[in-house]
Tab-separated table of C-alpha atoms in Angstrom:
chain	number	residue	atom	x	y	z
A	1	MET	CA	162.673	-43.791	-70.604
A	2	ALA	CA	163.355	-40.176	-69.597
A	3	LEU	CA	160.148	-40.160	-67.537
A	4	VAL	CA	161.211	-43.348	-65.712
A	5	VAL	CA	164.573	-41.740	-64.864
A	6	LEU	CA	162.692	-38.648	-63.680
A	7	ALA	CA	160.461	-40.850	-61.503
A	8	VAL	CA	163.553	-42.434	-59.906
A	9	VAL	CA	164.979	-38.950	-59.217
A	10	PHE	CA	161.684	-37.909	-57.624
A	11	VAL	CA	161.661	-41.038	-55.427
A	12	VAL	CA	165.219	-40.279	-54.245
A	13	VAL	CA	164.311	-36.638	-53.497
A	14	ALA	CA	161.157	-37.797	-51.663
A	15	GLY	CA	163.295	-40.136	-49.547
A	16	LEU	CA	165.799	-37.377	-48.763
A	17	TYR	CA	163.012	-35.037	-47.630
A	18	ALA	CA	161.402	-37.809	-45.562
A	19	VAL	CA	164.591	-38.528	-43.601
A	20	GLY	CA	165.396	-34.815	-43.298
A	21	ALA	CA	168.617	-34.949	-45.341
A	22	LEU	CA	167.274	-32.331	-47.760
A	23	GLN	CA	166.369	-28.890	-46.360
A	24	PHE	CA	165.702	-27.001	-49.602
A	25	MET	CA	162.787	-24.511	-49.385
A	26	VAL	CA	161.277	-25.886	-46.200
A	27	SER	CA	159.217	-23.843	-43.729
A	28	ASP	CA	161.032	-25.186	-40.664
A	29	PRO	CA	164.716	-26.005	-41.299
A	30	HIS	CA	165.022	-27.457	-37.778
A	31	ALA	CA	162.377	-30.163	-38.385
A	32	SER	CA	163.813	-33.661	-38.719
A	33	HIS	CA	161.290	-34.791	-41.373
A	34	HIS	CA	159.562	-32.964	-44.216
A	35	TYR	CA	156.683	-35.270	-45.010
A	36	THR	CA	154.719	-32.720	-47.074
A	37	HIS	CA	157.638	-32.308	-49.459
A	38	ALA	CA	158.225	-36.073	-49.476
A	39	ILE	CA	154.583	-36.752	-50.390
A	40	LEU	CA	154.720	-34.132	-53.154
A	41	PHE	CA	157.764	-35.782	-54.745
A	42	ALA	CA	156.204	-39.242	-54.328
A	43	VAL	CA	153.126	-37.965	-56.213
A	44	LEU	CA	155.395	-36.496	-58.912
A	45	ALA	CA	157.152	-39.873	-59.197
A	46	VAL	CA	153.794	-41.632	-59.654
A	47	ALA	CA	152.738	-39.010	-62.232
A	48	SER	CA	156.021	-39.522	-64.124
A	49	LEU	CA	155.511	-43.296	-64.170
A	50	ILE	CA	151.958	-42.833	-65.466
A	51	GLY	CA	153.327	-40.478	-68.147
A	52	ALA	CA	155.939	-43.098	-69.058
A	53	ASN	CA	153.234	-45.767	-69.344
A	54	PHE	CA	151.145	-43.485	-71.585
A	55	ALA	CA	154.195	-42.768	-73.789
A	56	ARG	CA	154.976	-46.529	-74.004
A	57	ALA	CA	151.399	-47.399	-74.981
A	58	LYS	CA	151.454	-44.631	-77.625
A	59	GLY	CA	154.761	-45.913	-78.998
A	60	THR	CA	153.530	-49.499	-79.351
A	61	ALA	CA	150.149	-48.484	-80.866
B	1	MET	CA	134.259	-19.545	-37.332
B	2	GLY	CA	133.175	-23.001	-38.496
B	3	LEU	CA	130.152	-21.662	-40.340
B	4	LEU	CA	132.164	-18.783	-41.792
B	5	GLN	CA	134.972	-21.030	-43.025
B	6	GLY	CA	132.654	-23.692	-44.458
B	7	ALA	CA	130.561	-21.148	-46.331
B	8	THR	CA	133.408	-18.989	-47.632
B	9	GLU	CA	135.655	-21.918	-48.642
B	10	LEU	CA	133.463	-22.756	-51.632
B	11	PHE	CA	131.922	-19.368	-52.407
B	12	PRO	CA	134.326	-17.391	-54.609
B	13	VAL	CA	134.976	-14.864	-51.840
B	14	SER	CA	138.155	-16.223	-50.135
B	15	SER	CA	137.846	-18.160	-46.869
B	16	LEU	CA	141.407	-17.264	-45.864
B	17	GLY	CA	140.726	-13.570	-46.448
B	18	HIS	CA	137.576	-13.740	-44.330
B	19	ALA	CA	139.369	-15.802	-41.656
B	20	VAL	CA	141.968	-13.023	-41.373
B	21	LEU	CA	139.570	-10.071	-41.768
B	22	VAL	CA	136.416	-10.976	-39.820
B	23	PRO	CA	138.072	-11.740	-36.442
B	24	SER	CA	140.146	-8.578	-36.813
B	25	LEU	CA	137.143	-6.384	-37.676
B	26	LEU	CA	134.838	-7.900	-35.022
B	27	HIS	CA	137.596	-8.037	-32.367
B	28	TRP	CA	137.164	-11.804	-31.923
B	29	SER	CA	139.749	-13.322	-29.629
B	30	PHE	CA	141.320	-15.565	-32.263
B	31	ARG	CA	145.088	-15.357	-32.197
B	32	GLN	CA	146.506	-16.892	-35.353
B	33	SER	CA	149.881	-17.317	-33.652
B	34	ASP	CA	148.193	-19.529	-31.020
B	35	PRO	CA	149.426	-23.175	-31.301
B	36	SER	CA	145.801	-24.376	-31.312
B	37	PHE	CA	144.824	-22.215	-34.323
B	38	VAL	CA	146.377	-24.451	-37.009
B	39	PRO	CA	144.751	-27.672	-35.664
B	40	PHE	CA	141.463	-25.754	-35.525
B	41	LEU	CA	141.738	-24.680	-39.176
B	42	VAL	CA	142.764	-28.229	-40.122
B	43	LEU	CA	139.586	-29.682	-38.636
B	44	LEU	CA	137.484	-27.051	-40.409
B	45	HIS	CA	139.142	-27.974	-43.723
B	46	LEU	CA	138.534	-31.669	-43.081
B	47	GLY	CA	134.858	-30.822	-42.529
B	48	THR	CA	134.773	-29.023	-45.894
B	49	ALA	CA	136.610	-31.852	-47.671
B	50	GLY	CA	134.180	-34.351	-46.118
B	51	ALA	CA	131.221	-32.369	-47.478
B	52	LEU	CA	132.762	-32.274	-50.989
B	53	LEU	CA	133.524	-35.996	-50.869
B	54	PHE	CA	129.922	-36.663	-49.839
B	55	ILE	CA	128.449	-34.548	-52.648
B	56	TYR	CA	130.633	-36.175	-55.312
B	57	ARG	CA	130.851	-39.645	-53.722
B	58	THR	CA	129.704	-41.564	-56.821
B	59	GLN	CA	131.874	-39.437	-59.123
B	60	TRP	CA	134.909	-40.010	-56.889
B	61	VAL	CA	134.381	-43.775	-57.058
B	62	ASP	CA	134.354	-43.514	-60.886
B	63	ILE	CA	137.343	-41.139	-60.865
B	64	ILE	CA	139.437	-43.433	-58.647
B	65	LYS	CA	138.508	-46.509	-60.717
B	66	GLY	CA	139.200	-44.534	-63.901
B	67	PHE	CA	142.545	-43.326	-62.577
B	68	PHE	CA	143.869	-46.829	-61.925
B	69	ALA	CA	142.401	-48.244	-65.146
B	70	ALA	CA	143.929	-45.517	-67.356
B	71	ALA	CA	147.253	-45.454	-65.458
B	72	LEU	CA	147.734	-49.210	-65.784
B	73	ARG	CA	146.482	-49.385	-69.380
B	74	GLY	CA	148.451	-46.323	-70.524
B	75	ARG	CA	145.467	-45.119	-72.486
B	76	ILE	CA	142.277	-43.150	-71.791
B	77	GLU	CA	139.051	-44.794	-72.937
B	78	LYS	CA	136.252	-43.308	-70.801
B	79	PRO	CA	135.277	-39.758	-69.772
B	80	SER	CA	135.793	-40.656	-66.094
B	81	GLU	CA	139.357	-41.782	-66.895
B	82	ARG	CA	140.034	-38.501	-68.683
B	83	LEU	CA	138.590	-36.546	-65.736
B	84	ALA	CA	140.849	-38.496	-63.346
B	85	MET	CA	143.941	-37.609	-65.388
B	86	LEU	CA	142.811	-33.968	-65.767
B	87	LEU	CA	142.491	-33.748	-61.976
B	88	LEU	CA	145.979	-35.242	-61.535
B	89	VAL	CA	147.444	-32.726	-64.002
B	90	GLY	CA	145.512	-29.894	-62.329
B	91	THR	CA	146.613	-30.873	-58.827
B	92	ILE	CA	150.358	-30.983	-59.564
B	93	PRO	CA	151.018	-27.227	-60.153
B	94	ALA	CA	149.015	-26.256	-57.068
B	95	GLY	CA	150.806	-28.940	-55.038
B	96	ILE	CA	154.284	-27.777	-56.100
B	97	LEU	CA	153.577	-24.072	-55.597
B	98	GLY	CA	151.671	-24.736	-52.361
B	99	VAL	CA	154.381	-26.876	-50.771
B	100	PHE	CA	157.259	-24.552	-51.700
B	101	LEU	CA	155.645	-21.123	-51.390
B	102	GLU	CA	152.846	-21.445	-48.810
B	103	HIS	CA	154.926	-20.544	-45.765
B	104	GLU	CA	156.679	-17.578	-47.435
B	105	LEU	CA	153.492	-16.128	-48.929
B	106	LYS	CA	151.395	-16.558	-45.799
B	107	SER	CA	154.037	-14.984	-43.568
B	108	LEU	CA	154.484	-12.096	-46.041
B	109	PHE	CA	150.813	-11.271	-46.533
B	110	ALA	CA	149.035	-12.483	-43.368
B	111	SER	CA	148.058	-8.967	-42.228
B	112	PRO	CA	144.395	-7.827	-42.330
B	113	VAL	CA	145.338	-4.883	-44.604
B	114	ALA	CA	146.953	-7.225	-47.147
B	115	ALA	CA	143.927	-9.564	-46.938
B	116	ALA	CA	141.538	-6.649	-47.562
B	117	SER	CA	143.607	-5.455	-50.558
B	118	PHE	CA	143.727	-8.944	-52.077
B	119	LEU	CA	139.987	-9.376	-51.438
B	120	ALA	CA	139.311	-6.277	-53.555
B	121	LEU	CA	141.743	-7.594	-56.201
B	122	ASN	CA	139.889	-10.935	-56.101
B	123	GLY	CA	136.687	-9.046	-56.896
B	124	PHE	CA	138.261	-7.314	-59.886
B	125	LEU	CA	139.550	-10.710	-61.085
B	126	MET	CA	136.022	-12.202	-60.940
B	127	LEU	CA	134.629	-9.225	-62.858
B	128	GLY	CA	137.485	-9.532	-65.381
B	129	PHE	CA	136.767	-13.233	-65.945
B	130	GLU	CA	133.141	-12.367	-66.713
B	131	VAL	CA	134.123	-9.572	-69.121
B	132	LEU	CA	136.259	-12.101	-71.030
B	133	ARG	CA	133.433	-14.673	-70.967
B	134	ARG	CA	130.958	-12.120	-72.373
B	135	ARG	CA	133.431	-11.373	-75.176
B	136	ALA	CA	133.682	-15.112	-75.918
B	137	GLU	CA	129.867	-15.292	-76.033
B	138	LYS	CA	129.814	-12.344	-78.443
B	139	ARG	CA	132.471	-13.961	-80.655
B	140	ALA	CA	130.452	-17.182	-80.741
B	141	ALA	CA	127.352	-15.099	-81.645
B	142	ILE	CA	125.353	-16.536	-78.740
B	143	ASP	CA	124.957	-13.330	-76.729
B	144	ALA	CA	121.323	-12.962	-77.866
B	145	LYS	CA	120.361	-16.446	-76.614
B	146	THR	CA	118.994	-17.261	-73.142
B	147	ARG	CA	121.550	-17.847	-70.381
B	148	VAL	CA	120.861	-21.593	-70.285
B	149	GLU	CA	121.348	-21.853	-74.070
B	150	GLN	CA	124.522	-19.774	-73.837
B	151	GLU	CA	125.902	-22.078	-71.170
B	152	GLU	CA	125.125	-25.178	-73.233
B	153	SER	CA	127.414	-23.843	-75.976
B	154	PHE	CA	130.422	-24.312	-73.680
B	155	ALA	CA	132.266	-27.481	-72.668
B	156	VAL	CA	131.954	-29.956	-69.798
B	157	ALA	CA	134.932	-30.699	-67.550
B	158	GLU	CA	135.887	-33.970	-69.268
B	159	GLN	CA	136.393	-32.129	-72.582
B	160	ILE	CA	139.077	-29.585	-71.650
B	161	SER	CA	142.715	-30.030	-72.673
B	162	PHE	CA	145.453	-31.146	-70.275
B	163	LYS	CA	147.174	-27.783	-70.776
B	164	ALA	CA	143.975	-26.031	-69.656
B	165	ALA	CA	143.717	-28.339	-66.611
B	166	ALA	CA	147.316	-27.470	-65.644
B	167	LEU	CA	146.499	-23.770	-66.022
B	168	VAL	CA	143.395	-24.063	-63.824
B	169	GLY	CA	145.527	-25.978	-61.297
B	170	ALA	CA	148.186	-23.267	-61.331
B	171	CYS	CA	145.436	-20.691	-60.687
B	172	GLN	CA	144.749	-22.527	-57.388
B	173	ALA	CA	148.152	-21.458	-56.127
B	174	LEU	CA	147.064	-17.793	-56.264
B	175	ALA	CA	144.753	-18.627	-53.362
B	176	LEU	CA	147.800	-18.870	-51.099
B	177	LEU	CA	147.477	-15.089	-50.970
B	178	PRO	CA	144.904	-14.299	-48.238
B	179	GLY	CA	141.974	-12.591	-49.945
B	180	ILE	CA	142.290	-14.414	-53.262
B	181	SER	CA	139.599	-17.084	-53.501
B	182	ARG	CA	140.674	-20.574	-54.510
B	183	SER	CA	137.267	-21.445	-55.916
B	184	GLY	CA	137.010	-18.022	-57.554
B	185	VAL	CA	140.271	-18.228	-59.474
B	186	THR	CA	139.749	-21.869	-60.443
B	187	ILE	CA	136.179	-21.212	-61.616
B	188	GLY	CA	137.572	-18.211	-63.534
B	189	GLY	CA	140.353	-20.389	-64.956
B	190	GLY	CA	137.718	-22.937	-65.963
B	191	LEU	CA	135.743	-20.224	-67.754
B	192	MET	CA	138.919	-19.222	-69.641
B	193	ALA	CA	139.338	-22.891	-70.597
B	194	GLY	CA	135.865	-22.750	-72.183
B	195	LEU	CA	133.865	-24.532	-69.472
B	196	ARG	CA	130.253	-23.815	-68.595
B	197	HIS	CA	129.912	-21.975	-65.271
B	198	GLN	CA	128.409	-25.019	-63.558
B	199	GLU	CA	131.126	-27.286	-64.962
B	200	ALA	CA	133.841	-24.812	-63.959
B	201	ALA	CA	132.425	-24.941	-60.416
B	202	ARG	CA	132.294	-28.769	-60.480
B	203	PHE	CA	135.892	-28.984	-61.743
B	204	SER	CA	136.951	-26.449	-59.092
B	205	PHE	CA	135.304	-28.460	-56.292
B	206	LEU	CA	136.730	-31.767	-57.545
B	207	LEU	CA	140.180	-30.194	-57.861
B	208	ALA	CA	139.936	-28.770	-54.338
B	209	THR	CA	139.032	-32.020	-52.598
B	210	PRO	CA	142.402	-33.866	-52.719
B	211	ILE	CA	144.372	-30.740	-51.794
B	212	ILE	CA	142.088	-29.730	-48.899
B	213	ALA	CA	141.875	-33.327	-47.653
B	214	ALA	CA	145.648	-33.923	-47.963
B	215	ALA	CA	146.469	-30.646	-46.197
B	216	GLY	CA	144.101	-31.659	-43.402
B	217	VAL	CA	145.312	-35.250	-43.067
B	218	LEU	CA	148.962	-34.112	-42.949
B	219	GLU	CA	148.201	-31.920	-39.942
B	220	ILE	CA	146.342	-34.639	-37.987
B	221	PRO	CA	149.468	-35.720	-36.001
B	222	GLN	CA	149.895	-32.093	-34.844
B	223	LEU	CA	146.201	-32.018	-33.928
B	224	LEU	CA	146.455	-35.184	-31.838
B	225	ALA	CA	149.686	-34.049	-30.194
B	226	SER	CA	148.269	-30.690	-29.099
B	227	SER	CA	146.050	-30.275	-26.048
B	228	VAL	CA	143.110	-28.671	-27.838
B	229	PRO	CA	139.426	-28.887	-26.825
B	230	LEU	CA	138.711	-31.608	-29.388
B	231	SER	CA	134.928	-31.832	-28.857
B	232	GLU	CA	134.458	-28.080	-29.461
B	233	TYR	CA	136.722	-28.219	-32.511
B	234	LEU	CA	134.838	-31.245	-33.871
B	235	ALA	CA	131.559	-29.369	-33.475
B	236	ALA	CA	133.066	-26.488	-35.484
B	237	ALA	CA	134.224	-28.978	-38.153
B	238	VAL	CA	130.693	-30.415	-38.425
B	239	LEU	CA	129.327	-26.882	-38.792
B	240	ALA	CA	131.966	-26.123	-41.455
B	241	GLY	CA	131.049	-29.329	-43.311
B	242	THR	CA	127.335	-28.531	-43.158
B	243	ALA	CA	127.905	-24.972	-44.388
B	244	ALA	CA	130.181	-26.271	-47.177
B	245	TYR	CA	127.573	-28.851	-48.230
B	246	LEU	CA	124.803	-26.233	-48.416
B	247	SER	CA	127.126	-23.751	-50.178
B	248	ALA	CA	128.158	-26.290	-52.821
B	249	ARG	CA	124.527	-27.296	-53.453
B	250	PHE	CA	123.536	-23.639	-53.789
B	251	LEU	CA	126.465	-22.747	-56.058
B	252	LEU	CA	125.971	-25.703	-58.415
B	253	ARG	CA	122.345	-24.649	-58.803
B	254	TYR	CA	123.209	-20.961	-59.110
B	255	PHE	CA	125.855	-21.529	-61.803
B	256	ARG	CA	123.349	-23.214	-64.135
B	257	SER	CA	122.694	-19.700	-65.392
B	258	GLY	CA	124.380	-17.374	-62.878
B	259	ARG	CA	127.662	-15.526	-63.268
B	260	LEU	CA	130.560	-14.529	-61.020
B	261	ASP	CA	129.625	-10.813	-61.081
B	262	PRO	CA	127.720	-10.629	-57.739
B	263	TYR	CA	130.650	-12.258	-55.929
B	264	GLY	CA	133.058	-9.957	-57.753
B	265	TRP	CA	131.162	-6.846	-56.662
B	266	TYR	CA	130.839	-8.226	-53.104
B	267	CYS	CA	134.613	-8.781	-52.886
B	268	VAL	CA	135.402	-5.317	-54.261
B	269	ALA	CA	132.978	-3.690	-51.783
B	270	ALA	CA	134.046	-5.850	-48.816
B	271	GLY	CA	137.739	-5.361	-49.599
B	272	ILE	CA	137.480	-1.576	-49.907
B	273	ALA	CA	135.179	-1.247	-46.866
B	274	SER	CA	137.524	-3.426	-44.771
B	275	LEU	CA	140.517	-1.370	-45.902
B	276	ALA	CA	138.723	1.825	-44.876
B	277	LEU	CA	137.688	0.368	-41.481
B	278	LEU	CA	141.172	-0.976	-40.773
B	279	THR	CA	142.785	2.323	-41.767
B	280	PHE	CA	140.459	4.780	-40.042
B	281	ARG	CA	139.180	2.926	-36.957
B	282	PRO	CA	140.400	4.338	-33.644
């Protein structure tokens, strides 16, 4: 469950970077979009969901 | 530049270090502040990534299939599925550190003197990895065997732990420092994780492909938006890809029984010689 929550947080952060609302540790603070950061957090969200699926399968085994 | 980048990207001698040092030492007219320089490097990286994808095309098909199968099932059943998950775990630390620290590190250490110093340090790292490997061989009482037999005593990429894969991935981030070789530190990390040299090189190349390709693809809009001589740049990318293909083939063959030492000594010598030339030239 914690990993699913983490995935949701990562998706939100990815969205904020994509629309330029989040400017934390970016190379160009004047850019309107930070797609590299957004993609990174999207990948982390996917990894968290995979982790959650692995934990679920382990729990039911 | 295409040949230089393609060859040095996969050899454990730092492509970024050479890209900073060689033009400076040979007085080439490359200005890294030029708006066309980044698109140029991007195309060279895409050439290298293309070569790696071509070499491992069948493995990548298995890895991608294995990734989706294991992710959806929530369980690993095949070696290719384990390799896919190891690559995911290995890519994450490099991705995080790369995205957040790349700009700061590159702007801090982009000078030829820093690149030369890190190149020498890279050499000492390679030599250090081999000292540790020789100790491991001694501990396992295989130091009297032939090199091929020694290598067979170590693991293949699919057998390492997820913690080791994360560590090898984190090593990749060191390559953000110009002069530190990405393939060198990841091959060294692989050796520390107990991999055979050839397997450490294979894991390093597989780990590099998504990062190099993603970094290249992300810069494509900038490439298309800029007014660069695309045909000349494409020719350089093809040369980089060809050099990377030949380098990877050579290295995979070499690491059947070869060690990192020659590259370590080369980096130490090249780093110190470059430092001397940069310091004392008129």
